[in-house]
mmCIF file of C-alpha atoms in Angstrom:
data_model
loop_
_atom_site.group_PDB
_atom_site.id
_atom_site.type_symbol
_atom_site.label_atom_id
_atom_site.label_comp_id
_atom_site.label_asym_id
_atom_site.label_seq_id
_atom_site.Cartn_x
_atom_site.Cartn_y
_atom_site.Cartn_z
ATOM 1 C CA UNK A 315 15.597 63.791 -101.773
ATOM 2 C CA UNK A 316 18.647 65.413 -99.422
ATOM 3 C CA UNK A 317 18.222 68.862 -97.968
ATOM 4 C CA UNK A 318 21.148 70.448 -96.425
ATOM 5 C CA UNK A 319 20.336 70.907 -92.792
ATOM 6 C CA UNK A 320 21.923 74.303 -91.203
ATOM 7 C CA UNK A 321 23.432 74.901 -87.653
ATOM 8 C CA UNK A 322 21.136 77.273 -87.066
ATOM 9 C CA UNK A 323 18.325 74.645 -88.275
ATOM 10 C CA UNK A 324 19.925 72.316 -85.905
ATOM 11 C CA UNK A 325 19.913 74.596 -83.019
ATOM 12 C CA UNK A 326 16.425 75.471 -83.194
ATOM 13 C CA UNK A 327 14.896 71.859 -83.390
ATOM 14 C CA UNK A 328 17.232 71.198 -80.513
ATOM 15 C CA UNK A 329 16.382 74.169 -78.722
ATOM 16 C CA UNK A 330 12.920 72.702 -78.881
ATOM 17 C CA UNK A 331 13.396 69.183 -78.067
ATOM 18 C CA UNK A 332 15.230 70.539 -74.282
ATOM 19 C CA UNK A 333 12.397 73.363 -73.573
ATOM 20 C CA UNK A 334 9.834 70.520 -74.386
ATOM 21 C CA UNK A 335 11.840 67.897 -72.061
ATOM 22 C CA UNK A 336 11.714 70.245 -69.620
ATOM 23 C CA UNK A 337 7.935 71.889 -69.251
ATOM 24 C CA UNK A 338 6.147 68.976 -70.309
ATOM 25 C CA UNK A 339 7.133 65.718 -69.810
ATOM 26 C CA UNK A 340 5.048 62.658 -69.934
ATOM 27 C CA UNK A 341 4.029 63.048 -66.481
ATOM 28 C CA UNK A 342 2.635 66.314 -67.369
ATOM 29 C CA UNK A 343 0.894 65.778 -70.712
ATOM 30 C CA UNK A 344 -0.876 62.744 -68.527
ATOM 31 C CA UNK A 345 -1.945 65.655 -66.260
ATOM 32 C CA UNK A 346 -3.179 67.875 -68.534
ATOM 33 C CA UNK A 347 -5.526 65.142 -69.686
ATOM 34 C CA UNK A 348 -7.150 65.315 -66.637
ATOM 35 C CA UNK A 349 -7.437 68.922 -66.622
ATOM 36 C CA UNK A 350 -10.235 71.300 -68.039
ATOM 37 C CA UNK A 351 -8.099 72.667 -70.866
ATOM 38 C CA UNK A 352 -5.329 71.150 -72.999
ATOM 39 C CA UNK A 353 -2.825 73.991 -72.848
ATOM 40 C CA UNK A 354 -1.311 76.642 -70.352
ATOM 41 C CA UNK A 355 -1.557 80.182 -71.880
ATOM 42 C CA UNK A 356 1.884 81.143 -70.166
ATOM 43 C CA UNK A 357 3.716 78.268 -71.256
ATOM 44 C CA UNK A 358 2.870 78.916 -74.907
ATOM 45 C CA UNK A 359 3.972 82.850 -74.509
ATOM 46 C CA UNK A 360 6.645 80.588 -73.675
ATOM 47 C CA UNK A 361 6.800 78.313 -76.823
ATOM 48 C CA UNK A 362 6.294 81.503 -79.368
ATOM 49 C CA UNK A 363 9.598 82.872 -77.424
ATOM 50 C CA UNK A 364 11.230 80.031 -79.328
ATOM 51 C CA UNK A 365 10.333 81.440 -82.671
ATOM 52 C CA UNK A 366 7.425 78.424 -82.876
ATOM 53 C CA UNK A 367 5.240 81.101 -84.724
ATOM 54 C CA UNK A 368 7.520 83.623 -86.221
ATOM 55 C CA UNK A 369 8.542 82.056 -88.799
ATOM 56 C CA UNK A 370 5.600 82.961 -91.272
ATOM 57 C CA UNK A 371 5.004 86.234 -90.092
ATOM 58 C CA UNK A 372 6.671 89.288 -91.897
ATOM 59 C CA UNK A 373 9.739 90.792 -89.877
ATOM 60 C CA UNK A 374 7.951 94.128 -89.385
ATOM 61 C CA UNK A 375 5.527 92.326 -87.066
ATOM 62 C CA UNK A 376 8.496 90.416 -85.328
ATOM 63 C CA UNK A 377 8.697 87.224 -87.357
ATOM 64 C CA UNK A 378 11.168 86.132 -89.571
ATOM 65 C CA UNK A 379 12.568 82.380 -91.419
ATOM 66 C CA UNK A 380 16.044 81.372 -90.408
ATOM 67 C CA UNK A 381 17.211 79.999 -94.040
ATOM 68 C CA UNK A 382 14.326 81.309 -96.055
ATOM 69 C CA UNK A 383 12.556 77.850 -95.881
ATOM 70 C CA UNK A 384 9.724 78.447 -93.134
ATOM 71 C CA UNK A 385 7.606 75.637 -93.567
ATOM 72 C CA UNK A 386 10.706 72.905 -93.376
ATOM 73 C CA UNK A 387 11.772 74.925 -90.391
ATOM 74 C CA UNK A 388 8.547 74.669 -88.885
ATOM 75 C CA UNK A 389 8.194 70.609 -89.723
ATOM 76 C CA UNK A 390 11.300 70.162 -86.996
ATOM 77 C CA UNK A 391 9.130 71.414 -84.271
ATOM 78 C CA UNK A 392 6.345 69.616 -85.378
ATOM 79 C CA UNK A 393 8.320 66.957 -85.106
ATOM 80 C CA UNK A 394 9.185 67.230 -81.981
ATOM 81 C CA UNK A 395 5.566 68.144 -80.293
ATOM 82 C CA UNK A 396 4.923 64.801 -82.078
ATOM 83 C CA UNK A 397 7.887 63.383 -80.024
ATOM 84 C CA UNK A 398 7.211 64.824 -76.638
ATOM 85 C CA UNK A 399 3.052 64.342 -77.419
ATOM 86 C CA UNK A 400 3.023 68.080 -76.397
ATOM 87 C CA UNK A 401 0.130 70.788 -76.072
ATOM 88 C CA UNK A 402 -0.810 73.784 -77.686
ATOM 89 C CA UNK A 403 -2.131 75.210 -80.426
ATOM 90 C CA UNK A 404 0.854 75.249 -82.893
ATOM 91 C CA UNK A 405 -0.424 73.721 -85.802
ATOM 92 C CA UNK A 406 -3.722 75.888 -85.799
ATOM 93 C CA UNK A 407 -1.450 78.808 -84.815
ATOM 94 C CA UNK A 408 0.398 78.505 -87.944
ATOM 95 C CA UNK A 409 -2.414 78.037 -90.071
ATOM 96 C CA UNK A 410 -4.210 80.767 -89.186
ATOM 97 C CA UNK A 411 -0.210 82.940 -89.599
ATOM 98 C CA UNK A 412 -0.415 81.258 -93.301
ATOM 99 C CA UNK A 413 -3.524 82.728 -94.254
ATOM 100 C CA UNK A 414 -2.876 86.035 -92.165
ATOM 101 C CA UNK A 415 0.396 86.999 -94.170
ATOM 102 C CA UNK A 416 -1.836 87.816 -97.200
ATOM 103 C CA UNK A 417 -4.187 89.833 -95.584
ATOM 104 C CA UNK A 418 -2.788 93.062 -95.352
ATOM 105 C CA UNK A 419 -1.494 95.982 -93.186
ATOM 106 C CA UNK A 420 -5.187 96.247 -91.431
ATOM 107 C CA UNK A 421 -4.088 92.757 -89.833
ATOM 108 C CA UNK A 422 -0.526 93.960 -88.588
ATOM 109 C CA UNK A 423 -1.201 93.953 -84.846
ATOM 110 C CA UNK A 424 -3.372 90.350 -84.712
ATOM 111 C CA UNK A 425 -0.780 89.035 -86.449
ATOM 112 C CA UNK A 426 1.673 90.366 -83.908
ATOM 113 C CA UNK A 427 -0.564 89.387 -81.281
ATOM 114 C CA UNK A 428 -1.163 85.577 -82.494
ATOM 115 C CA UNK A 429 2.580 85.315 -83.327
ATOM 116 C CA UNK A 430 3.674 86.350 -79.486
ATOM 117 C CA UNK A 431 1.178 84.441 -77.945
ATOM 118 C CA UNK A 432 -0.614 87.429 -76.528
ATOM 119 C CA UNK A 433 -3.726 85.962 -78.483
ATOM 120 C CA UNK A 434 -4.872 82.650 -80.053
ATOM 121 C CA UNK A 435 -6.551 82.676 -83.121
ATOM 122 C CA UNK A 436 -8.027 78.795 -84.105
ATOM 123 C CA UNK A 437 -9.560 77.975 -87.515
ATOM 124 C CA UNK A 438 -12.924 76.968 -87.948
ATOM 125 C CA UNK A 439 -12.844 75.143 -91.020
ATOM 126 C CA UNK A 440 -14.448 71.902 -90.583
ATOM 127 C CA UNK A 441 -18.335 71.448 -90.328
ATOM 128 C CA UNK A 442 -20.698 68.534 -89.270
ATOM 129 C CA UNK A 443 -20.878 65.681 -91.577
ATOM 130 C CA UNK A 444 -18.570 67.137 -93.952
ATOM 131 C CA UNK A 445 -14.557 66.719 -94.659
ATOM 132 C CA UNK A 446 -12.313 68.357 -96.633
ATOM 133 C CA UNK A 447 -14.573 70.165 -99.505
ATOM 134 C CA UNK A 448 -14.524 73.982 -97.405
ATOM 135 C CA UNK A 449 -10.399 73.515 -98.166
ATOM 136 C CA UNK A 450 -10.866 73.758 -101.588
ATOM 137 C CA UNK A 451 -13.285 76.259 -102.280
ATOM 138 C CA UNK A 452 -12.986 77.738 -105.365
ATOM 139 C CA UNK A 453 -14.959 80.262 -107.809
ATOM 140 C CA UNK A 454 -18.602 81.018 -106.639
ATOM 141 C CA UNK A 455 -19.076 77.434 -104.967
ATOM 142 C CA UNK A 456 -17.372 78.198 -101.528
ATOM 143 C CA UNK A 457 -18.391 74.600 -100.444
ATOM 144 C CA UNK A 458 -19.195 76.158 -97.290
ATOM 145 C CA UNK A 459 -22.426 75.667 -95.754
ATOM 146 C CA UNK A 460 -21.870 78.632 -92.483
ATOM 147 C CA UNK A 461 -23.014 81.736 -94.626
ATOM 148 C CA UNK A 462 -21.949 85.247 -93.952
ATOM 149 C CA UNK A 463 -24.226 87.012 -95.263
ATOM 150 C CA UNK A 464 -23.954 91.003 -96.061
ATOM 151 C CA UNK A 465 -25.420 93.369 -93.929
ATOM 152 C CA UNK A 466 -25.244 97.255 -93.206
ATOM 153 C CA UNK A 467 -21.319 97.770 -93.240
ATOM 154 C CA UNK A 468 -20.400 94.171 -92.182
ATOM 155 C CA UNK A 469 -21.731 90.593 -92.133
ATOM 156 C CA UNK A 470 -23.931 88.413 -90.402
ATOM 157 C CA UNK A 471 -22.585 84.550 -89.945
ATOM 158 C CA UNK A 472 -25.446 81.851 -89.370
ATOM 159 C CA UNK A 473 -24.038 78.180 -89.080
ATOM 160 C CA UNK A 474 -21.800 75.511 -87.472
ATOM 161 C CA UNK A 475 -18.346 74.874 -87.421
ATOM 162 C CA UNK A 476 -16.742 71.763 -85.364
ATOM 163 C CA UNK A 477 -13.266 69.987 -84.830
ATOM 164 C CA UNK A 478 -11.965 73.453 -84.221
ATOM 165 C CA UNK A 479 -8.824 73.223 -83.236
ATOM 166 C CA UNK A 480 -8.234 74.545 -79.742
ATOM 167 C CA UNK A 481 -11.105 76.192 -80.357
ATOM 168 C CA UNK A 482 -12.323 76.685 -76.483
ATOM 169 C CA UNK A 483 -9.433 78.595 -75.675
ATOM 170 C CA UNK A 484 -9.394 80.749 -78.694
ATOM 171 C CA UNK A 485 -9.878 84.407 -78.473
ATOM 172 C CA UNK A 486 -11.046 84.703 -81.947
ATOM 173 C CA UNK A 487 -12.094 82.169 -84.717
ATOM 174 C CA UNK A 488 -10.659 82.473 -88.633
ATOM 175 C CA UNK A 489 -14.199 80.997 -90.014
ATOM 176 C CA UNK A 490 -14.173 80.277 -93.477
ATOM 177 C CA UNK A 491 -17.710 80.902 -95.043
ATOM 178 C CA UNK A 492 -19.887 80.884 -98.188
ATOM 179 C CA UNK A 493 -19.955 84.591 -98.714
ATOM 180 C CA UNK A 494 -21.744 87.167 -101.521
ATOM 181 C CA UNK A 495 -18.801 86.648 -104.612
ATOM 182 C CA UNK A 496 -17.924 82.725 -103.204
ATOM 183 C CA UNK A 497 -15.628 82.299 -100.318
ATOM 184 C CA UNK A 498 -14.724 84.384 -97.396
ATOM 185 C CA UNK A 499 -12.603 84.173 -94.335
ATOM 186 C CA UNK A 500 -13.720 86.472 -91.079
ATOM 187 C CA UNK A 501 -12.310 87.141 -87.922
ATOM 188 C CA UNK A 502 -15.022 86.712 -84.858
ATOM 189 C CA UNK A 503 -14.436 87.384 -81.509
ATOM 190 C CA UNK A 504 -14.708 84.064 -79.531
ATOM 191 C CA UNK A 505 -16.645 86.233 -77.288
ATOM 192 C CA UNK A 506 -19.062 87.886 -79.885
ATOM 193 C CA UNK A 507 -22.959 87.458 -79.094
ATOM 194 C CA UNK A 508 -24.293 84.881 -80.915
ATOM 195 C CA UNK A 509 -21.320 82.775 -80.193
ATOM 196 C CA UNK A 510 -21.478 79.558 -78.671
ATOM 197 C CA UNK A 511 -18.033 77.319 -78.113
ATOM 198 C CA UNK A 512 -18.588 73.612 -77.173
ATOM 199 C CA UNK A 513 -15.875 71.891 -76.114
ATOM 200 C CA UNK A 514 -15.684 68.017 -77.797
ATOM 201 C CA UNK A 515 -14.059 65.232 -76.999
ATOM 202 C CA UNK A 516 -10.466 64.139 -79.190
ATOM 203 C CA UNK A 517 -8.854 60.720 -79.276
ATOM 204 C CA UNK A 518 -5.555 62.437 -77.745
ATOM 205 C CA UNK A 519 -5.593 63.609 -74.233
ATOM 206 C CA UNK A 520 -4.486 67.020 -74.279
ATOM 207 C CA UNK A 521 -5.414 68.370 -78.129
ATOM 208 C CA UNK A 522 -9.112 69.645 -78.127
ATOM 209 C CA UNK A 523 -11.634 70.781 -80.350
ATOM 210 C CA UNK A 524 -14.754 72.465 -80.508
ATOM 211 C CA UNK A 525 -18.058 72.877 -81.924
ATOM 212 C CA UNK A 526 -18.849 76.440 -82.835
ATOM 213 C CA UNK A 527 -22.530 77.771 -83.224
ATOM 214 C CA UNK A 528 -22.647 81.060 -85.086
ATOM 215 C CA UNK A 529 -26.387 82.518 -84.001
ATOM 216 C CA UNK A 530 -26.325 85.775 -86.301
ATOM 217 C CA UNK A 531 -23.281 86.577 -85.620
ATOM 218 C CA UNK A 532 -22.675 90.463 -86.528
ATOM 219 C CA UNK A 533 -19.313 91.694 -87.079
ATOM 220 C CA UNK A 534 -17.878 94.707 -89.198
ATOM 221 C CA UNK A 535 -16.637 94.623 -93.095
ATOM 222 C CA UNK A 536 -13.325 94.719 -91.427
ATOM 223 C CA UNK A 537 -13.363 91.807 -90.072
ATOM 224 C CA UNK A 538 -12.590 89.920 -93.526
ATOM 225 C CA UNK A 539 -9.422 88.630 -94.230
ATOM 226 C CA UNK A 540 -9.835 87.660 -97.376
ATOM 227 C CA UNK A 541 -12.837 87.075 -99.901
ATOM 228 C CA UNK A 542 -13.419 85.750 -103.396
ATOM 229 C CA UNK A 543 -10.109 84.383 -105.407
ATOM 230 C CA UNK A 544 -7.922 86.112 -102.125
ATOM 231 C CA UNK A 545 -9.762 83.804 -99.628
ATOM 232 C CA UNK A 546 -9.101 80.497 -102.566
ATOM 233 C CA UNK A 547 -5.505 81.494 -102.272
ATOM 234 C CA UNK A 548 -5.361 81.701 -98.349
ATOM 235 C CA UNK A 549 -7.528 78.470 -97.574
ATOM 236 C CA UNK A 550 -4.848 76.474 -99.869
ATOM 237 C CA UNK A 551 -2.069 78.241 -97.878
ATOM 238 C CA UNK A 552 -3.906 77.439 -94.598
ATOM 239 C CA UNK A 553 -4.434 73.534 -95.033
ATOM 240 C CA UNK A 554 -0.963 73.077 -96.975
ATOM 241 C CA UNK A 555 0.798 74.600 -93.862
ATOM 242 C CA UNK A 556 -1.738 72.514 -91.329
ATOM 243 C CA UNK A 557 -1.690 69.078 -93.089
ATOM 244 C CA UNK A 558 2.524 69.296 -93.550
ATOM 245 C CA UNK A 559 2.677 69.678 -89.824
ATOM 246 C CA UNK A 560 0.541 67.506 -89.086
ATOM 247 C CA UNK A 561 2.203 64.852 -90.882
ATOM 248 C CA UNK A 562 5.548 66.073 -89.496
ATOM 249 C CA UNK A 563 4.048 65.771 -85.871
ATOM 250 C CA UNK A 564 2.728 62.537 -86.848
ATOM 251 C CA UNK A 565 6.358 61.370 -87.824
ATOM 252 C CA UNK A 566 7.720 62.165 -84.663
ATOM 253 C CA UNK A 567 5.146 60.181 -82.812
ATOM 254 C CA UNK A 568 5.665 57.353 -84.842
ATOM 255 C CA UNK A 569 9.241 57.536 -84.296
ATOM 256 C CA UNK A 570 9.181 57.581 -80.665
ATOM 257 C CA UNK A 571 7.144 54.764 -80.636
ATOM 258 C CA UNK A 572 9.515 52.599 -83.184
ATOM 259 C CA UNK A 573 12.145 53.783 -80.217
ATOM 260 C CA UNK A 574 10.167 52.377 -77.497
ATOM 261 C CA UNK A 575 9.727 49.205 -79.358
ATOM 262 C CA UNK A 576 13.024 48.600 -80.261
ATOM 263 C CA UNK A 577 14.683 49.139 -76.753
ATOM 264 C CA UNK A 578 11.247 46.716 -75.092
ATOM 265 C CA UNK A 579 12.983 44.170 -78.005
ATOM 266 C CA UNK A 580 16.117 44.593 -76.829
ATOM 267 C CA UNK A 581 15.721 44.592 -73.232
ATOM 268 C CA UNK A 582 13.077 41.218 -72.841
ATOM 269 C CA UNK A 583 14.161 37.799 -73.063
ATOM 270 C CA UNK A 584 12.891 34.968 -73.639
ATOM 271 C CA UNK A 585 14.090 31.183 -73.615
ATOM 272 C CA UNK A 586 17.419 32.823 -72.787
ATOM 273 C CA UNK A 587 17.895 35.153 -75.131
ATOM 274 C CA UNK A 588 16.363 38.936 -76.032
ATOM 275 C CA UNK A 589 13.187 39.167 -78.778
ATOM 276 C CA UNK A 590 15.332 41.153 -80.828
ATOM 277 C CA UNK A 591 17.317 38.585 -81.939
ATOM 278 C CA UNK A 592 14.552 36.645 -83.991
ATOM 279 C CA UNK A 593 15.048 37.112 -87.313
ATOM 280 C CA UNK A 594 11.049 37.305 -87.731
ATOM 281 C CA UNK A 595 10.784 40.444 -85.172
ATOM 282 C CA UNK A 596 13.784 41.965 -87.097
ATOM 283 C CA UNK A 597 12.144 41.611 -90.405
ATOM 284 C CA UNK A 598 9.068 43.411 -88.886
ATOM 285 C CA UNK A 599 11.159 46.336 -87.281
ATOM 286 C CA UNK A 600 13.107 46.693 -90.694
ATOM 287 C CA UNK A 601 9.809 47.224 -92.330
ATOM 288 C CA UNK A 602 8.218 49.984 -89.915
ATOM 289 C CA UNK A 603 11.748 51.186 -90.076
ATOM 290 C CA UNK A 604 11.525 51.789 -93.966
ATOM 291 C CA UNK A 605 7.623 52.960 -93.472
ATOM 292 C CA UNK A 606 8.856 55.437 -91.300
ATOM 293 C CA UNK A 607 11.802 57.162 -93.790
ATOM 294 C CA UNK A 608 9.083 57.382 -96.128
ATOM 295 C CA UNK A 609 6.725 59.267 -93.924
ATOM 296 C CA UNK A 610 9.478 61.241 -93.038
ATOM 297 C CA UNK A 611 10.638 62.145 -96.712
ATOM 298 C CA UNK A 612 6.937 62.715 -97.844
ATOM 299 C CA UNK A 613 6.645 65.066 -95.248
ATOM 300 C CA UNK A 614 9.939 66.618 -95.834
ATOM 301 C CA UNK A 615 9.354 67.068 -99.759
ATOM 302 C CA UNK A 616 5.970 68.653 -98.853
ATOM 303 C CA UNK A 617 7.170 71.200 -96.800
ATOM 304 C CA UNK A 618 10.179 71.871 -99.171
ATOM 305 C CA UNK A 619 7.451 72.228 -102.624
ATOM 306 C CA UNK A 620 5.441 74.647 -100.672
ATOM 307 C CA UNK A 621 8.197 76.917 -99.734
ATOM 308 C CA UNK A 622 9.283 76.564 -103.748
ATOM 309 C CA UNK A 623 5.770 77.526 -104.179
ATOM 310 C CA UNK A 624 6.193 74.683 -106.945
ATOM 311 C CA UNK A 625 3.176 73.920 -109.153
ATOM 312 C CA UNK A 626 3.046 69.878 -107.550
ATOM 313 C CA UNK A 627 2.895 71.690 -103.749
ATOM 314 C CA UNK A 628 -0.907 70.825 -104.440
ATOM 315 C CA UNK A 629 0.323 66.794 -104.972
ATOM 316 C CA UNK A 630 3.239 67.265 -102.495
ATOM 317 C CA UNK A 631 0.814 67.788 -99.622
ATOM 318 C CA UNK A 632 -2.046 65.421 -100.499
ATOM 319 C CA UNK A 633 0.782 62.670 -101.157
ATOM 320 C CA UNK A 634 2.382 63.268 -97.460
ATOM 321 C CA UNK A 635 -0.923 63.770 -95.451
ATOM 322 C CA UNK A 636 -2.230 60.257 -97.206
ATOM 323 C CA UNK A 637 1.093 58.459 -97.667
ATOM 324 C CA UNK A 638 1.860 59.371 -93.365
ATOM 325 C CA UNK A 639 -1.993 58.931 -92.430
ATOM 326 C CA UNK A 640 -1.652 55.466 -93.807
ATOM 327 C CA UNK A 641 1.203 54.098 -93.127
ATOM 328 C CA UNK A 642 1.733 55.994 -89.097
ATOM 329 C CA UNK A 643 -1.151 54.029 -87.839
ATOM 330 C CA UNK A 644 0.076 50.468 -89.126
ATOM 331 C CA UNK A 645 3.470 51.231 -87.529
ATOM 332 C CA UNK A 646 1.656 52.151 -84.306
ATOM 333 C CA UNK A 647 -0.129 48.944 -84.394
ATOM 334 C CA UNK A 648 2.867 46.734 -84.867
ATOM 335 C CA UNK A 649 4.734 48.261 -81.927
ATOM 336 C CA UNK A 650 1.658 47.643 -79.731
ATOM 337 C CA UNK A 651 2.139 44.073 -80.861
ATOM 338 C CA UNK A 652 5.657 43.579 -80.619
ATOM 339 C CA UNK A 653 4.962 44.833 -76.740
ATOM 340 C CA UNK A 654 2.406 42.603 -75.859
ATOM 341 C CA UNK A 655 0.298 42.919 -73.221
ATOM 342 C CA UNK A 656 1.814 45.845 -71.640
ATOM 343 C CA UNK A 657 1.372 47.684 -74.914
ATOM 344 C CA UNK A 658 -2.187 47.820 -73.813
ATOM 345 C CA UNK A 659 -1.896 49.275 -70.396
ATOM 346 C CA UNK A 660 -3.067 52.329 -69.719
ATOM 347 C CA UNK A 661 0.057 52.846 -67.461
ATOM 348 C CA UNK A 662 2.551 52.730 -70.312
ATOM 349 C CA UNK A 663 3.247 55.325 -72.530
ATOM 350 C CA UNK A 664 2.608 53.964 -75.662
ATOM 351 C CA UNK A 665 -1.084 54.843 -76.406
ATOM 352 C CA UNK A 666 -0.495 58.314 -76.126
ATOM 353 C CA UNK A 667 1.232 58.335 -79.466
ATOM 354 C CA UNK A 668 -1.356 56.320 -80.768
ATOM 355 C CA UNK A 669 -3.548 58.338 -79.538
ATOM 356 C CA UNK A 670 -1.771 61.385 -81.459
ATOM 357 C CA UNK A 671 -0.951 59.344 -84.969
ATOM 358 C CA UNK A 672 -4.783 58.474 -84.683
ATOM 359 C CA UNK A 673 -5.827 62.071 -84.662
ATOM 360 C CA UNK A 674 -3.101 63.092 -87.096
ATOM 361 C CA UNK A 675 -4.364 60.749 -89.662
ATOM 362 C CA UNK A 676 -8.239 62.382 -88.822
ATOM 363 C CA UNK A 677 -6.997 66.156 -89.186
ATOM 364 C CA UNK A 678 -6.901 68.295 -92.272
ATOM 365 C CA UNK A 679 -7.814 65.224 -94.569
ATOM 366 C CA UNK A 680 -7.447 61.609 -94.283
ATOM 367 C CA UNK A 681 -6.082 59.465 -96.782
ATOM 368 C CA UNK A 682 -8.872 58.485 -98.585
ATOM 369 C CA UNK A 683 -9.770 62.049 -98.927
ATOM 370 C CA UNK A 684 -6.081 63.009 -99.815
ATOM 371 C CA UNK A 685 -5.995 60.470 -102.665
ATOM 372 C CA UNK A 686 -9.052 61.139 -104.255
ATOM 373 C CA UNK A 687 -7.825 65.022 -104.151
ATOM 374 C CA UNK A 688 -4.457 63.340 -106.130
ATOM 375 C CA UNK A 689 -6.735 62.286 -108.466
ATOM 376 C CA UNK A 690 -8.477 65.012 -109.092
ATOM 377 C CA UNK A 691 -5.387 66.735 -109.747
ATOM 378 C CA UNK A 692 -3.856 64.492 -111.988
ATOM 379 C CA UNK A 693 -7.028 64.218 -114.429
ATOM 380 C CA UNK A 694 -7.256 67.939 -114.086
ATOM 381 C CA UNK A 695 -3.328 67.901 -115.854
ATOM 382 C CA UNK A 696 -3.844 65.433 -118.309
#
């Protein structure tokens, strides 16, 4: 699969790679895992500046695409926070934007507020014990377990949510709950009484989750996004956009780390002459080199069949997120291998993008959970 890339598409990716060179190197994601949050509000008003979040949002509320394709646009930054093993909340950002952009003119200035960075919105989608079944609620069965549960002229939300992206710097949470007519998505104020954010631990330094414990939570009819069939439709939209860029920022990890390897190859000898040179090595590197195209054009043709809105975008995504959750990791193995012992070391640089494929294989479905979703869909066409 080729898709024409645009100077304008070229720009922007590059535009990222420099700002994220320049306000957070290596040295700094290290010291933001050592500090008590994973992201500096400022530097991601910074990061929307860039367009990071505008690119699903309507024009009227200051977004926009730059060739009409917003998810492929948005897989080029993803690939570079994968790169650079950046902060911030962009993939739950986005999600959130996904779902938003169906919800109507009552949303216009959240929307605007989320896409600026003046607010951050983070999903709460996940709950304990349980994987991917709240993404595909459909019909009556919700497949949530957090209930929101009518009351007066609003709701009131009893339950858990965890691996909430972000989710103890968030302002509000997009909860996705088992509702009166099946699904519904609600906006709650992080800040709401009844709400209780627990930061958790994450394999990568600086992304974090939370656990979120909704205590009869009331908030107002108004606060739904979406409900019934509308809240189906925006929960597909939401983990499609999440589990393409998270494949896409899983690429870009891997292929820094292929780049490390290859230039430790190059660089140490051995009995006179550099590893790289043994055919043996080579015939490994070639292999994680091909792994890697693939991961990249999965992710690529999953971003490009849900901006078709094509009837495989279902497939598309299921096929990256398990094709790149599988094969990233092995790839970040082998290069841990090929350094030897230093590829242990806390010191070097290379576990932190393990550390990020590992979580990027976790996130929005793993493989296992991905294929079986393939086959549901294919004996649901036959």
């Amino acid at each position: 699969m080729t898709l024409d890339v645009t100077a304008d598409q070229r720009l922007f990716q590059q535009t990222a790679r420099e700002f994220l060179a320049e306000t957070v190197p290596v040295a700094t994601v290290r010291a933001l895992g050592e500090a008590e949050t994973g992201f500096d509000r400022d530097w991601w008003r910074s990061a929307t500046e860039l367009g990071w979040t505008a690119m699903l949002v309507a024009e009227e509320y200051g977004g926009g695409s730059i060739s009409g394709r917003p998810l492929t646009e948005l897989t080029s930054v993803a690939s570079e926070l994968g790169r650079a093993c950046a902060p911030g909340p962009f993939v739950t950002t986005n999600a959130v934007l996904a779902g938003l952009a169906s919800a109507g003119h009552g949303f216009g200035d959240t929307i605007a507020g989320v896409a600026a960075g003046d607010q951050v919105i983070a999903w709460a989608v996940y709950e304990p014990g349980r994987g991917m079944e709240v993404m595909y609620a459909a019909g009556a069965d919700s497949g949530a377990r957090v209930t929101a549960t009518p009351e007066g002229d609003g709701y009131r939300v009893n339950g858990i949510k965890d691996r909430v992206e972000s989710g103890d710097q968030a302002d509000f949470f997009l909860v996705t709950a088992h509702g009166p007519d099946g699904p519904v998505q609600l906006l709650v104020p992080a800040d709401a009484p009844g709400v209780t954010v627990t930061p958790t631990w994450t394999l990568d330094l600086v992304r974090r989750t939370a656990r979120i414990d909704f205590d009869g939570v009331v908030v107002p009819d108004t606060a739904a996004t979406h409900t019934g069939p509308a809240a189906t439709a925006a929960i597909r939209a939401q983990l499609h956009t999440a589990a393409v860029l998270t494949a896409a920022e899983t690429v870009g990890a891997t292929e820094v780390a292929l780049e490390s390897t290859l230039g430790w190859l190059n660089d140490r000898f051995t009995f006179g002459r550099p590893l790289a040179s043994y055919q043996a090595l080579k015939h490994r590197m070639a292999d994680n080199k091909t792994w890697l195209e693939a991961c990249r054009a999965t992710a690529t043709a999953a971003a490009a069949a849900c901006d078709d809105d094509s009837a495989t975008a279902d497939e598309a995504v299921s096929v990256a997120k398990s094709y790149v959750g599988a094969k990233a990791p092995v790839i970040g193995q082998d290069c841990v291998q090929l350094h030897g012992g230093i590829g242990v070391t806390w010191e070097h640089d290379l576990h932190l993008y393990l550390r990020r494929i590992g979580l990027g294989r976790a996130l929005y479905g793993t493989p296992e959970e991905h294929r079986r979703r393939i086959t549901d869909l294919l004996v649901a066409a036959a």
